[in-house]
Structure formats: C-alpha cells, structure tokens
Coordinates of C-alpha atoms in Angstrom, one line a residue:
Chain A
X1 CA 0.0 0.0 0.0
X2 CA 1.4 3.4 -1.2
X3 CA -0.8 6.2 -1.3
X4 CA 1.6 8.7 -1.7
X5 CA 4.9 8.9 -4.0
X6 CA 7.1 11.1 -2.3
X7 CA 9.7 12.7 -4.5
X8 CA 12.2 15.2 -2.9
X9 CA 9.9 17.8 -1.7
X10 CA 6.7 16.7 -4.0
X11 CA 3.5 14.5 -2.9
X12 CA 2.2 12.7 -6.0
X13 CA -0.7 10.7 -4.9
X14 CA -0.5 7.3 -6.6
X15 CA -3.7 5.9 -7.3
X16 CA -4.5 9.2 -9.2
X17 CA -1.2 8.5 -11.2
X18 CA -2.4 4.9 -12.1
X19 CA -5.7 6.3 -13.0
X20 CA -3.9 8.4 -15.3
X21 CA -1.7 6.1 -16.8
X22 CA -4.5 3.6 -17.3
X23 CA -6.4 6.6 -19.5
X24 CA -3.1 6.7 -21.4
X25 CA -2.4 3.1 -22.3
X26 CA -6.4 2.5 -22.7
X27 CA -6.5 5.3 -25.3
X28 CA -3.3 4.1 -26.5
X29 CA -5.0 0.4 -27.4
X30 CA -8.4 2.0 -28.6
X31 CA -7.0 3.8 -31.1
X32 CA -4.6 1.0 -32.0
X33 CA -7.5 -1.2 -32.9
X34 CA -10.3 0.8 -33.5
X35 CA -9.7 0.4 -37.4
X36 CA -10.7 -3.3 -36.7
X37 CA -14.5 -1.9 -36.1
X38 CA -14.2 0.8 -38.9
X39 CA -13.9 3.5 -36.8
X40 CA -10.7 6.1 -37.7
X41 CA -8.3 6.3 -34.4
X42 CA -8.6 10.4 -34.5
X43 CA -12.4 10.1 -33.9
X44 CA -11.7 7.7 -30.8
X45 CA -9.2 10.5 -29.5
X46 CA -11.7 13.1 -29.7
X47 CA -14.5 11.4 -28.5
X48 CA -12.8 10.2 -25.2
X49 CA -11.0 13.6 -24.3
X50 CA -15.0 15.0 -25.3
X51 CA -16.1 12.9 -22.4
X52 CA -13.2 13.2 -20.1
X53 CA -14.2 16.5 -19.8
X54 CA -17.6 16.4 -20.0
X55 CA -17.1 13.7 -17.0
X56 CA -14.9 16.0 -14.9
X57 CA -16.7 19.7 -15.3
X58 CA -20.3 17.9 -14.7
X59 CA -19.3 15.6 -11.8
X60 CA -17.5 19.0 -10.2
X61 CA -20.4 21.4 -11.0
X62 CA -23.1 18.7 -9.8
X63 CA -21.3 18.5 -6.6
X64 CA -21.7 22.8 -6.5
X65 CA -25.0 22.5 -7.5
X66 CA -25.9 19.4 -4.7
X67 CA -23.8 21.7 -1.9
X68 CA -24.6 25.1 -3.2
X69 CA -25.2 26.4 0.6
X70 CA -21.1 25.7 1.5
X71 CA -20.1 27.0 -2.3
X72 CA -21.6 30.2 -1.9
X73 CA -19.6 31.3 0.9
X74 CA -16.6 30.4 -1.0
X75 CA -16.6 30.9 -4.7
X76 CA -13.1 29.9 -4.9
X77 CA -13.7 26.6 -3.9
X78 CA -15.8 26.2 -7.0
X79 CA -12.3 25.6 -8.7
X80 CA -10.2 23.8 -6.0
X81 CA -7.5 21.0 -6.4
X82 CA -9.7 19.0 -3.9
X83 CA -10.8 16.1 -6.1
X84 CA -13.3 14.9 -3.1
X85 CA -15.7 17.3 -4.6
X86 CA -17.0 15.2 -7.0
X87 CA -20.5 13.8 -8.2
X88 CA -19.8 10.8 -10.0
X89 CA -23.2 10.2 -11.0
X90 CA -23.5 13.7 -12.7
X91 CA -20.4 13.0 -14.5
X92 CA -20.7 9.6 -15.6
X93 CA -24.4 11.4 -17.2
X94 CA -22.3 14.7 -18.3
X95 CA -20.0 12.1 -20.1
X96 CA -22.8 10.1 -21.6
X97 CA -24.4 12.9 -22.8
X98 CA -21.4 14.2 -24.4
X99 CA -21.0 10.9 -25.4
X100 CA -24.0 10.8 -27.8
X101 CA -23.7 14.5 -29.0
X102 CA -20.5 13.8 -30.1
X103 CA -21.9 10.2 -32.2
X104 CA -24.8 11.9 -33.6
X105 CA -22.2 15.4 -34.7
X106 CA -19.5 12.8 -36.4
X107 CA -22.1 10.1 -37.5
X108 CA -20.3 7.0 -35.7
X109 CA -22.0 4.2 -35.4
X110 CA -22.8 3.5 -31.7
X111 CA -22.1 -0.2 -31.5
X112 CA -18.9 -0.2 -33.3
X113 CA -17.6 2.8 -31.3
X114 CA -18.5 1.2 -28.2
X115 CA -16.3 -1.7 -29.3
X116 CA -13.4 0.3 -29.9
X117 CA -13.5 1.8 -26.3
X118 CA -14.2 -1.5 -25.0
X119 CA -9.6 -2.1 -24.2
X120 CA -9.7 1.6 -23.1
X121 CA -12.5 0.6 -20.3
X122 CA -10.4 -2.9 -19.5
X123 CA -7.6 -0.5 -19.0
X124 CA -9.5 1.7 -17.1
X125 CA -11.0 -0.9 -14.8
X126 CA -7.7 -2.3 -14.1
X127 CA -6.3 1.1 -13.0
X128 CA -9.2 1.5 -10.7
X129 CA -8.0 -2.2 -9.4
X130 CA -4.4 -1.0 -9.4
X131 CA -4.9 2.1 -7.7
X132 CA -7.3 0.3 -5.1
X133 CA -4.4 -1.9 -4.1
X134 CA -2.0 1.6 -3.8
X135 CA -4.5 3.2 -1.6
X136 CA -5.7 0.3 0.6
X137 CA -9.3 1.3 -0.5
X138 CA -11.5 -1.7 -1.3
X139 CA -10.5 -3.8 1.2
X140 CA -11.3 -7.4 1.5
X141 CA -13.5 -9.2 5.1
X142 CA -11.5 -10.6 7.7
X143 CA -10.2 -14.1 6.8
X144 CA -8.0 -16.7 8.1
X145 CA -7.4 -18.0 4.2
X146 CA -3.4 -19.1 4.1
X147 CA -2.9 -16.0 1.5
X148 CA -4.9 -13.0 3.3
X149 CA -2.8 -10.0 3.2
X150 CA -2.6 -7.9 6.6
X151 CA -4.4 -4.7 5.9
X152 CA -6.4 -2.4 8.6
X153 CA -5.8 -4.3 12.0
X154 CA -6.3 -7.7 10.5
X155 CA -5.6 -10.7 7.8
X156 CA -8.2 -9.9 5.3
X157 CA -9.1 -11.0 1.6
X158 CA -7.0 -9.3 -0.7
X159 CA -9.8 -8.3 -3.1
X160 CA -7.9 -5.3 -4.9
X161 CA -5.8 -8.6 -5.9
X162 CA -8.3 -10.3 -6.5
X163 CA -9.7 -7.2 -8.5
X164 CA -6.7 -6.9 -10.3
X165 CA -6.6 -10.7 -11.2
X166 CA -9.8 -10.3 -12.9
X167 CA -9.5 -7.4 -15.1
X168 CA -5.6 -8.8 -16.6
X169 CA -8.0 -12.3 -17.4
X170 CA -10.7 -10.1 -19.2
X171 CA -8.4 -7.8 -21.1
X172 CA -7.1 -11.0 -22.2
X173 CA -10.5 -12.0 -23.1
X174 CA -11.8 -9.6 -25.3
X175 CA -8.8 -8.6 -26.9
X176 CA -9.8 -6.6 -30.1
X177 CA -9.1 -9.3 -33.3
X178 CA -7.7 -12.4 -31.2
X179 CA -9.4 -12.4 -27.3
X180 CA -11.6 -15.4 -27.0
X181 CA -15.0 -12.9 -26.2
X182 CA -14.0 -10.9 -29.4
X183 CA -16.9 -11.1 -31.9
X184 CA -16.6 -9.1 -35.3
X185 CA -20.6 -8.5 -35.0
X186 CA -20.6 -4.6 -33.7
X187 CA -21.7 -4.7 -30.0
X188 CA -21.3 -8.4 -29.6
X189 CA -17.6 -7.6 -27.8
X190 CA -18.9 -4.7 -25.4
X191 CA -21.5 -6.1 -24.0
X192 CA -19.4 -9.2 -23.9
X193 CA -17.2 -7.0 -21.5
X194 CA -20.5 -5.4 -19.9
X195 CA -21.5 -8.8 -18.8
X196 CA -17.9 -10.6 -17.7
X197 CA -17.3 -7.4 -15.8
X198 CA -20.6 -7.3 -13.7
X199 CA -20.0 -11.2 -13.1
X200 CA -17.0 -10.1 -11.6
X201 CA -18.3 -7.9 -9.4
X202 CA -20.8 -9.8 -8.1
X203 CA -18.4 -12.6 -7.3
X204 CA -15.6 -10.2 -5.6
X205 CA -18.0 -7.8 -3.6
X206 CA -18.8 -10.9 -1.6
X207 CA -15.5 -10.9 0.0
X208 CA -15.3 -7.1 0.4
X209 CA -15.2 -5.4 4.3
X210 CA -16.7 -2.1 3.0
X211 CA -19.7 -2.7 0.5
X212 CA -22.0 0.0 0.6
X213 CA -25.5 -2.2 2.0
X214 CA -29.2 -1.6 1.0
X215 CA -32.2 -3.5 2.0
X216 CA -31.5 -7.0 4.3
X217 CA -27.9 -6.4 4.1
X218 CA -27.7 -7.1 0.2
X219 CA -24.5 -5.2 -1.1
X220 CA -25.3 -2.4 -3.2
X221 CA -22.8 -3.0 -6.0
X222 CA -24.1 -6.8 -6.5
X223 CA -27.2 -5.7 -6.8
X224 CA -26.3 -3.4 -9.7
X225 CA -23.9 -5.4 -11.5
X226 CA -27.0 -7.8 -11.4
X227 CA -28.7 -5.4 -13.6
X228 CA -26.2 -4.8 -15.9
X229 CA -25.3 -8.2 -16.4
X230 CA -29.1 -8.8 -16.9
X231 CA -29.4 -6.2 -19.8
X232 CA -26.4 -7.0 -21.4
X233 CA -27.7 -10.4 -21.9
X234 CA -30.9 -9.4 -23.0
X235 CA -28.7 -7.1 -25.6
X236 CA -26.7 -10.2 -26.1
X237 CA -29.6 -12.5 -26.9
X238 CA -31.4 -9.4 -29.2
X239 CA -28.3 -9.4 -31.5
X240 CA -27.4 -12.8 -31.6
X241 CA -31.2 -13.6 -32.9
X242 CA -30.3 -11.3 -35.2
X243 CA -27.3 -12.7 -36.6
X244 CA -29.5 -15.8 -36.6
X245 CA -32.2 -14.3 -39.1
X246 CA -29.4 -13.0 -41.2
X247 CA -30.5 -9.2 -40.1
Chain B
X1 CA -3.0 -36.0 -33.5
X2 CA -1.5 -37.1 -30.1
X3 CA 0.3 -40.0 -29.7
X4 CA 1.3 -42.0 -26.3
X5 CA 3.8 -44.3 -25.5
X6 CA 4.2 -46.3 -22.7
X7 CA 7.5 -48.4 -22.1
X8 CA 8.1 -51.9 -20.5
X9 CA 10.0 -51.1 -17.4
X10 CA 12.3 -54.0 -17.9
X11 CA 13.2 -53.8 -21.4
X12 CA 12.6 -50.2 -22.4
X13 CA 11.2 -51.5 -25.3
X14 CA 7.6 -50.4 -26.9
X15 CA 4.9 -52.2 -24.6
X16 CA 1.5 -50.1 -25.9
X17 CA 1.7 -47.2 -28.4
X18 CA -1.7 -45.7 -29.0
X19 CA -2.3 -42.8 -31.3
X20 CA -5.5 -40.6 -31.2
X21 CA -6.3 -38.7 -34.3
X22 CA -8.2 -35.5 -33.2
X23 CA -9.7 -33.1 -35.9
X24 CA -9.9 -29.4 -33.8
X25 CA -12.5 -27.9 -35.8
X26 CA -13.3 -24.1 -35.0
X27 CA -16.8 -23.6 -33.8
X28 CA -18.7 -21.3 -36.1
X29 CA -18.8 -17.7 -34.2
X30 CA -23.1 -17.9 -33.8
X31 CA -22.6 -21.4 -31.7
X32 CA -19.9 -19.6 -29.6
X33 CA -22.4 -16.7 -29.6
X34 CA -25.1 -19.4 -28.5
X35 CA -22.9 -21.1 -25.8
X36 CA -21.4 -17.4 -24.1
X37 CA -24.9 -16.2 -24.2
X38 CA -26.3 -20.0 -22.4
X39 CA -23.4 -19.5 -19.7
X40 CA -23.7 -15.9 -18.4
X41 CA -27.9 -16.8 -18.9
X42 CA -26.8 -19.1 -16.4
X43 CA -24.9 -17.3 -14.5
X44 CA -27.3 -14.8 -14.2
X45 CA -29.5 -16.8 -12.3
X46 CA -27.0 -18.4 -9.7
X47 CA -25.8 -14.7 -9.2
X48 CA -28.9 -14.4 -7.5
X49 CA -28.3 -17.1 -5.4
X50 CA -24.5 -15.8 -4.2
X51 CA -26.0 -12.3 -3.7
X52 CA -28.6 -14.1 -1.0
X53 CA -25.5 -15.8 0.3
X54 CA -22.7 -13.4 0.8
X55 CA -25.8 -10.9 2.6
X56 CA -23.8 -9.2 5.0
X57 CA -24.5 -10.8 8.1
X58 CA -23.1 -8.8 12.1
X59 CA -19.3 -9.3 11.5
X60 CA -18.6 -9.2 7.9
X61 CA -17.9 -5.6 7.4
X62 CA -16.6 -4.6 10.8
X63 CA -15.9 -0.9 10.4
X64 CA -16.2 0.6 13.3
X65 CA -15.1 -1.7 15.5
X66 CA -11.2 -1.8 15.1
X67 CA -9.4 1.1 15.5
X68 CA -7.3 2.0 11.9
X69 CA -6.7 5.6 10.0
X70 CA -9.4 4.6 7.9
X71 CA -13.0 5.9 6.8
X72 CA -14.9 3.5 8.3
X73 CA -12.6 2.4 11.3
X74 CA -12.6 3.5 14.4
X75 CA -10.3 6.3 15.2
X76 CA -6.9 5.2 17.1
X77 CA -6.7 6.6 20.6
X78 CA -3.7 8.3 21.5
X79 CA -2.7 11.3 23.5
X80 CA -0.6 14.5 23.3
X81 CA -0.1 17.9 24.9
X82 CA -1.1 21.2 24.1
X83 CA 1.0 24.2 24.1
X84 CA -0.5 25.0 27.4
X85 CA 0.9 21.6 28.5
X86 CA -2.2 20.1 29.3
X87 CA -3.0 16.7 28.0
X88 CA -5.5 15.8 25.2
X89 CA -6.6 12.3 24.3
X90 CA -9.0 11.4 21.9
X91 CA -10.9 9.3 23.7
X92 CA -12.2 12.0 26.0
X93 CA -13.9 13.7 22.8
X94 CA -16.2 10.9 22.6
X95 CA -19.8 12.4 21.6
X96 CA -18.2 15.6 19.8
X97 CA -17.7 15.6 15.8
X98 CA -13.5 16.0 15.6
X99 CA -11.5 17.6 12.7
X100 CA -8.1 15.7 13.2
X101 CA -5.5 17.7 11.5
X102 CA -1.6 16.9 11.1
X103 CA -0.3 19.8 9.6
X104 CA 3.6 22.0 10.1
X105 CA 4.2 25.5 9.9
X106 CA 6.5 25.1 6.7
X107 CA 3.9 23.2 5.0
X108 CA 1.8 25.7 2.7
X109 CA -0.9 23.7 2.0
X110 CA -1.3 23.2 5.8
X111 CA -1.0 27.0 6.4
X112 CA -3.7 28.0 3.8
X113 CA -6.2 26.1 5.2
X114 CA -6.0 27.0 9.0
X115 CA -8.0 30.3 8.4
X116 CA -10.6 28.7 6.9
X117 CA -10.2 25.7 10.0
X118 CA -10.7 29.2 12.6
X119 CA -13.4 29.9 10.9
X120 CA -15.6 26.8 10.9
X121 CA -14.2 26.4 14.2
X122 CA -15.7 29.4 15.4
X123 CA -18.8 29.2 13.7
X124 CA -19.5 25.7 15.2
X125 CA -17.8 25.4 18.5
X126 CA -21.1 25.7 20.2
X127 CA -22.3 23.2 18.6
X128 CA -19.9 20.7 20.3
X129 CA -17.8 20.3 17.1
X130 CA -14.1 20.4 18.1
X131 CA -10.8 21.0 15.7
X132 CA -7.5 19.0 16.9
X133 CA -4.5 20.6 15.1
X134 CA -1.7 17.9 15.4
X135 CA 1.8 19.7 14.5
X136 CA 4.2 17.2 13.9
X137 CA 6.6 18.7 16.1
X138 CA 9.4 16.1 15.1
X139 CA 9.8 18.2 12.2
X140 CA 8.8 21.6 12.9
X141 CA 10.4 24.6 14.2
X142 CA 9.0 25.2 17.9
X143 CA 9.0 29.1 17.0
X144 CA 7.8 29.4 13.6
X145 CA 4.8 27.3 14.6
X146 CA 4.2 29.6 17.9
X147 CA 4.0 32.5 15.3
X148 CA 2.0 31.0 12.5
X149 CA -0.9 30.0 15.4
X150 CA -0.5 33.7 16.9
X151 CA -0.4 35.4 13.8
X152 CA -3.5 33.8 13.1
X153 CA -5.1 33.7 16.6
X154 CA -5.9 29.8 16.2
X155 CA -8.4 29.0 18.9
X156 CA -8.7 25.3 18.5
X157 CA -6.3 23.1 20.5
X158 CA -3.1 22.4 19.2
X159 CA -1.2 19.2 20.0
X160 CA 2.6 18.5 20.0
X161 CA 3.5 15.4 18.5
X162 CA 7.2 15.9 19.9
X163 CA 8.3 12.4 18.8
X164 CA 5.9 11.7 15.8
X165 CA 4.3 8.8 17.6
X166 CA 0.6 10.3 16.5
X167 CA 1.3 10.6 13.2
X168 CA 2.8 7.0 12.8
X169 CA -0.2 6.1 14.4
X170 CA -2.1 7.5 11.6
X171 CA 0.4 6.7 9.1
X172 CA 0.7 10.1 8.0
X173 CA 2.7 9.9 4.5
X174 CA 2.1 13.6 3.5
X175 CA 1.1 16.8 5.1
X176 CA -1.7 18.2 5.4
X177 CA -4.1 15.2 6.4
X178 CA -7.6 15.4 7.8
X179 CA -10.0 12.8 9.1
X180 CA -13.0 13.6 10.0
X181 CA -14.2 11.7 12.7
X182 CA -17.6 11.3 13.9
X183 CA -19.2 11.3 17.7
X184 CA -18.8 7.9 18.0
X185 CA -15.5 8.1 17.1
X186 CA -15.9 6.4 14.0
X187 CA -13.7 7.9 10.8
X188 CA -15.7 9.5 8.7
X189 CA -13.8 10.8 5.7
X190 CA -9.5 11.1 5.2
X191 CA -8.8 13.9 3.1
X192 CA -4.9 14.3 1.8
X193 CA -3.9 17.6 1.0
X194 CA -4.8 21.0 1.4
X195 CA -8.8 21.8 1.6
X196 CA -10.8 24.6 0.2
X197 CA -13.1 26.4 2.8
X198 CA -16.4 24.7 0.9
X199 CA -15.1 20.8 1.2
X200 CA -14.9 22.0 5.1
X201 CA -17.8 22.7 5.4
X202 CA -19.5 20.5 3.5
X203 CA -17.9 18.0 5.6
X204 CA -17.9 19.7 9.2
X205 CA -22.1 19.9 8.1
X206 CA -22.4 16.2 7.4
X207 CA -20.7 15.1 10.6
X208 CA -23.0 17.6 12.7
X209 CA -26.3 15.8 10.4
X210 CA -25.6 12.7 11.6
X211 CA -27.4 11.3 14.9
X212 CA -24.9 9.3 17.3
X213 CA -25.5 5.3 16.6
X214 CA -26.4 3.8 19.8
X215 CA -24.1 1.1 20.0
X216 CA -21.3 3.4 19.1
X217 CA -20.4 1.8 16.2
X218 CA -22.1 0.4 12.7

C-alpha cells in the first residue's frame, strides 16, 4: 500500500497516477485497434477527451449545485485541487451525454464505437483495481485463508488482488481481433465485456469489508452489476437472434 | 493427433503405443455466440443465489469496531499535549464531531487552510464540534509554529506530536491530512492535501447531520 509517492519535496498521490496512466495506455490500445470496427483512431481520440471533460466539469459542477449552501460562501472553492468534490453520478451522465452529442455530430456508429472503447475501459477498470491496491481502499473481510494480506488491524481477503486478477484475465478475453470474447458483430464484444465485468463484481463484492449495503444487508454493488449483467444479456440474446435471421 | 507411448519397465522397449487422431474444428462464431450467451444466462440466475448468500451478516464488514486511519474504522486513541501543556486524548472527545488535523508550519498547503479551520471552528464550537491541530513537532520549528498560530489567533487546540508517535499512528505519508471523525469516534472521511473552505464545510455539516448510533459503532 502506497498512497503517496514522495519525490524530494513533492507528494504525488499514486492511485490518481495509475488512473492516469490507465487513461493513457487505454487510449493508446483504442486507437490501436479501432480500425478493426471501422472506426478512424482520430475520432476515438476526440471522442474520449470529449467525455473526459464532459465527466470532470459535470461531476465537479453537480457537486456545486448538490452543496450550493457551503459553495456560496466560498466561490473559490468552486475551482479547488480537492478532487473529493465530486459527483460521480452527474459526470458519468455529463459524459454520456457528451458521449452521444459527439456520435450523432460525427455520424459514428454506436455499436462499433462502443467496441473500440471496450480495451480503453479494460484499462480503465484495471487502474481503478491497481490504484485500489495503492491506496488500501476496497479492502477485503477478515479471513483466516493461508494468502490473506494484513491490511487495517487484521488478515483480510485481498480483493484489490483479486480485483486486479480479474481485469488482466478479461483484457485477455476480449482482446480486439484475437481475445476469445471478441466477436466481429458490432456490440457483440462490449456487452461481452459489460457482462464478464458485472460477473466479476458480483463474485468479488462478496469478500469485500466495506460494501456499501441496501435492504437486508444485500450489497449495493451486487445488486447493480446484477442489472447490468441482466441487460447485457438481453442485448446479447437481441443481437445474436439477429445474426440468426441474417438481419 | 497425439500420440502415447508407454515403455516396459524391464526392457525399455515399446509395450503399448496408442495414437488418437483428433480433428480441432473451430466452432462457427453464432454457436460460440449461443454457448457465451447460455453460460452468463446461467450465471445470471446463480448470481442471485450468491448475492442471497454473501448478505452481509453482524461481522462481515466490521468498520467501526477496530481502530485503523481509515474511513470507516474507528479512530486510534492516543494522547498529546497542548501548548499550554495540558494533556489531550481522543478518547475524551467521545460524543463531539472532531477535525483531526496533522499539519507543520512550513507546509503551505497546511498554512492555507488554518483560516478557513478558525473559521468553521468558530462558527461551530457551540455546537460541540471540536478542531485538533496535530503539529508534527518532530519536524517543525518550535518558533515558527508559535508565530504561525499567533499570527492567526488559532483557537482550536493544538497538539505537539514531539516524537511523531501520532502521526505514525495515523500513518501520516504527507502533510496536510484530515480525518474527520464522527461522535462515536468512527472515521468518517480522510482527506490528503490542502482543503478549500467549501469541502470543510461540506464535511464539518455532514458530521454535525448525523445522529450518534447507539451502540457506538455500525
């Protein structure tokens, strides 16, 4: 666990730096193989730099909006370094948004694009592991299994490895051209990586010490990957009884 | 095609050579798209089942009852004096929302934000909310530090960690860090670096919102 890199006299936090680097080698892959799903690299670039900032203004001015009472005693703030004021519902939305305004401006086809972004989010999700395991964030329950790692008081599952584990085996997966979940029928591979991902999920929050709980102590996180992995099935199904009729 | 050979033991010679001829024939990509699709299907359902099973249950999440520097854990105890020599320990700020702060007086980030610490501080003291400015004394200057809290007439306590025994207890990498720590002692949030006035605020607010839990922990 290292949350922050200390160089000389500077404080880098290091799971924001794996973040970053995971946005840099994801876009760096995208754009590699986005000519596989006839989409030009140079619209990928755009379009994910379009929604990075779309992501980062909207989550930061939903958070203003949602705490407007503490904002408007200091305007400043509005535009401070603190990353904790963020929305992240707002700016996933802001970045869907941004996401379709930009498809619809540029004519790209939605499925195919998807597709091409599909490494960049592998790479993404397997920063957010990485930078987990640097910040001792996601921890795993209590356990006395002979490979718990000694984190917070206690020997406890080491989900960010387990996280981590995952996302290396589902890169590998659907791997643009060769992975074994890599379909040439446009959306077939991203909601490939929808579904595998939300199985994950559902499978690693189990052993977490910090899941956010709802109702009867169901974890909140399982209950949404649920979803997801039960409309990217039904999105599954819908196109491959398409491919089926020829259509 | 694989082929096997197994050897008498006494002669080395041949005993059994069998050969299997397979033919690896690549499935067509719509039975693959048949068979994913029938797995996660699958899947899907006994998802529901592991979600029933791994319900969290009393001790499966047990934040709040061991202490770590960690939202979520309970805050470790320790003790320090102030610069009036009197001793302050954690423990006795039980049922008060606390602002634990390890900052220096050579640190800007750490300097910036005391004013707006003053402020909140002063605005709600009387509401039992309660600022604890650690100075990691280890590696300040004694002096400066009496100056910086003078020049700006700091009216929170301010502790003395003289041999930095606090801030290993908090594993404190990098100055300014804040944890914000709730009336049951209970962290609440850890924020590195410098804050603006708002996040204060915002935060100071949500740990004066929340009603003590009544077993004193979650």
């Amino acid at each position: 666990m290292l949350p922050i890199l200390q160089i000389g006299p500077v404080s880098l936090p290091l799971p924001g730096l794996i973040i970053l680097a995971g946005i840099w080698i994801g876009l760096s892959l995208a754009e590699k193989y986005a000519p596989i799903n006839h989409i030009k690299s140079t619209d990928i670039t755009n379009l994910v730099f379009t929604c990075l900032i779309s992501f980062l203004v909207g989550g930061r001015l939903g958070y203003v909006i949602r705490n407007w009472d503490a904002f408007s005693q200091d305007l400043a703030g509005i535009i401070s370094r603190n990353l904790e004021l963020f929305d992240l519902l707002t700016g996933i939305l802001c970045a869907l948004l941004a996401f379709i305004i930009v498809c619809q401006r540029k004519e790209l086809p939605v499925w195919q694009t998807l597709d091409s972004l599909t490494p960049f989010f592998a790479l993404i999700s397997l920063s957010i592991a990485f930078s987990h395991l640097a910040s001792g964030n996601a921890f795993g329950s209590p356990t006395t299994l002979p490979w718990a790692i000694d984190l917070w008081g206690m020997p406890r599952h080491p989900t960010q490895i387990y996280g981590i584990l995952l996302s290396i085996c589902i890169l590998i997966l659907i791997w643009p051209g060769k992975g074994f979940l890599w379909d040439p029928q446009p959306g077939v591979p991203f909601l490939r990586f929808l579904a595998i991902t939300s199985v994950g999920v559902i499978i690693i929050e189990a052993f977490r010490g910090d899941s956010l709980l709802i109702l009867l102590g169901l974890r909140r996180d399982q209950v949404i990957a649920w979803l997801i992995l039960a409309a990217s099935l039904a999105g599954l199904w819908t196109l491959s009884s398409k491919r089926e009729n020829g259509t | 095609m694989l082929s096997l050979t197994f050897l008498n033991p006494e002669n080395g010679k041949d005993a059994l050579c069998l050969t299997i001829e397979m033919e690896i024939k690549k499935l067509p990509q719509g039975k693959i798209s048949r068979l994913v699709n029938l797995s996660l299907t699958v899947i899907l359902f006994l998802g529901l089942l592991w979600i029933g099973f791994s319900r969290v249950t009393d001790n499966s999440t047990n934040s709040g009852k061991i202490p770590a520097p960690q939202p979520g854990f309970l805050a470790p105890e320790f003790s320090l004096e102030d610069m009036n020599g009197e001793t302050v320990s954690l423990t006795s700020l039980r049922g008060r929302p606390v602002l634990l702060n390890f900052w220096a007086s050579w640190c800007p980030p750490c300097r910036s934000e005391m004013p707006a610490m003053q402020e909140l501080f002063a605005e709600f003291e009387n509401q039992g909310f309660i600022i604890l400015a650690v100075n990691a004394t280890n590696q300040d200057d004694l002096a400066d530090m009496k100056r910086f809290v003078e020049g700006n007439q700091l009216q929170f306590p301010i502790l003395l960690d003289q041999t930095g025994s606090a801030g290993n207890l908090y594993n404190i990498q990098s100055l300014p860090t804040s944890f914000f720590i709730n009336q049951d002692g209970i962290v609440e949030d850890l924020v590195i670096g410098g804050m603006s006035e708002a996040l204060l605020r915002i935060r100071v607010k949500a740990l004066l919102d929340e009603p003590p839990a009544r077993d004193g922990g979650q």
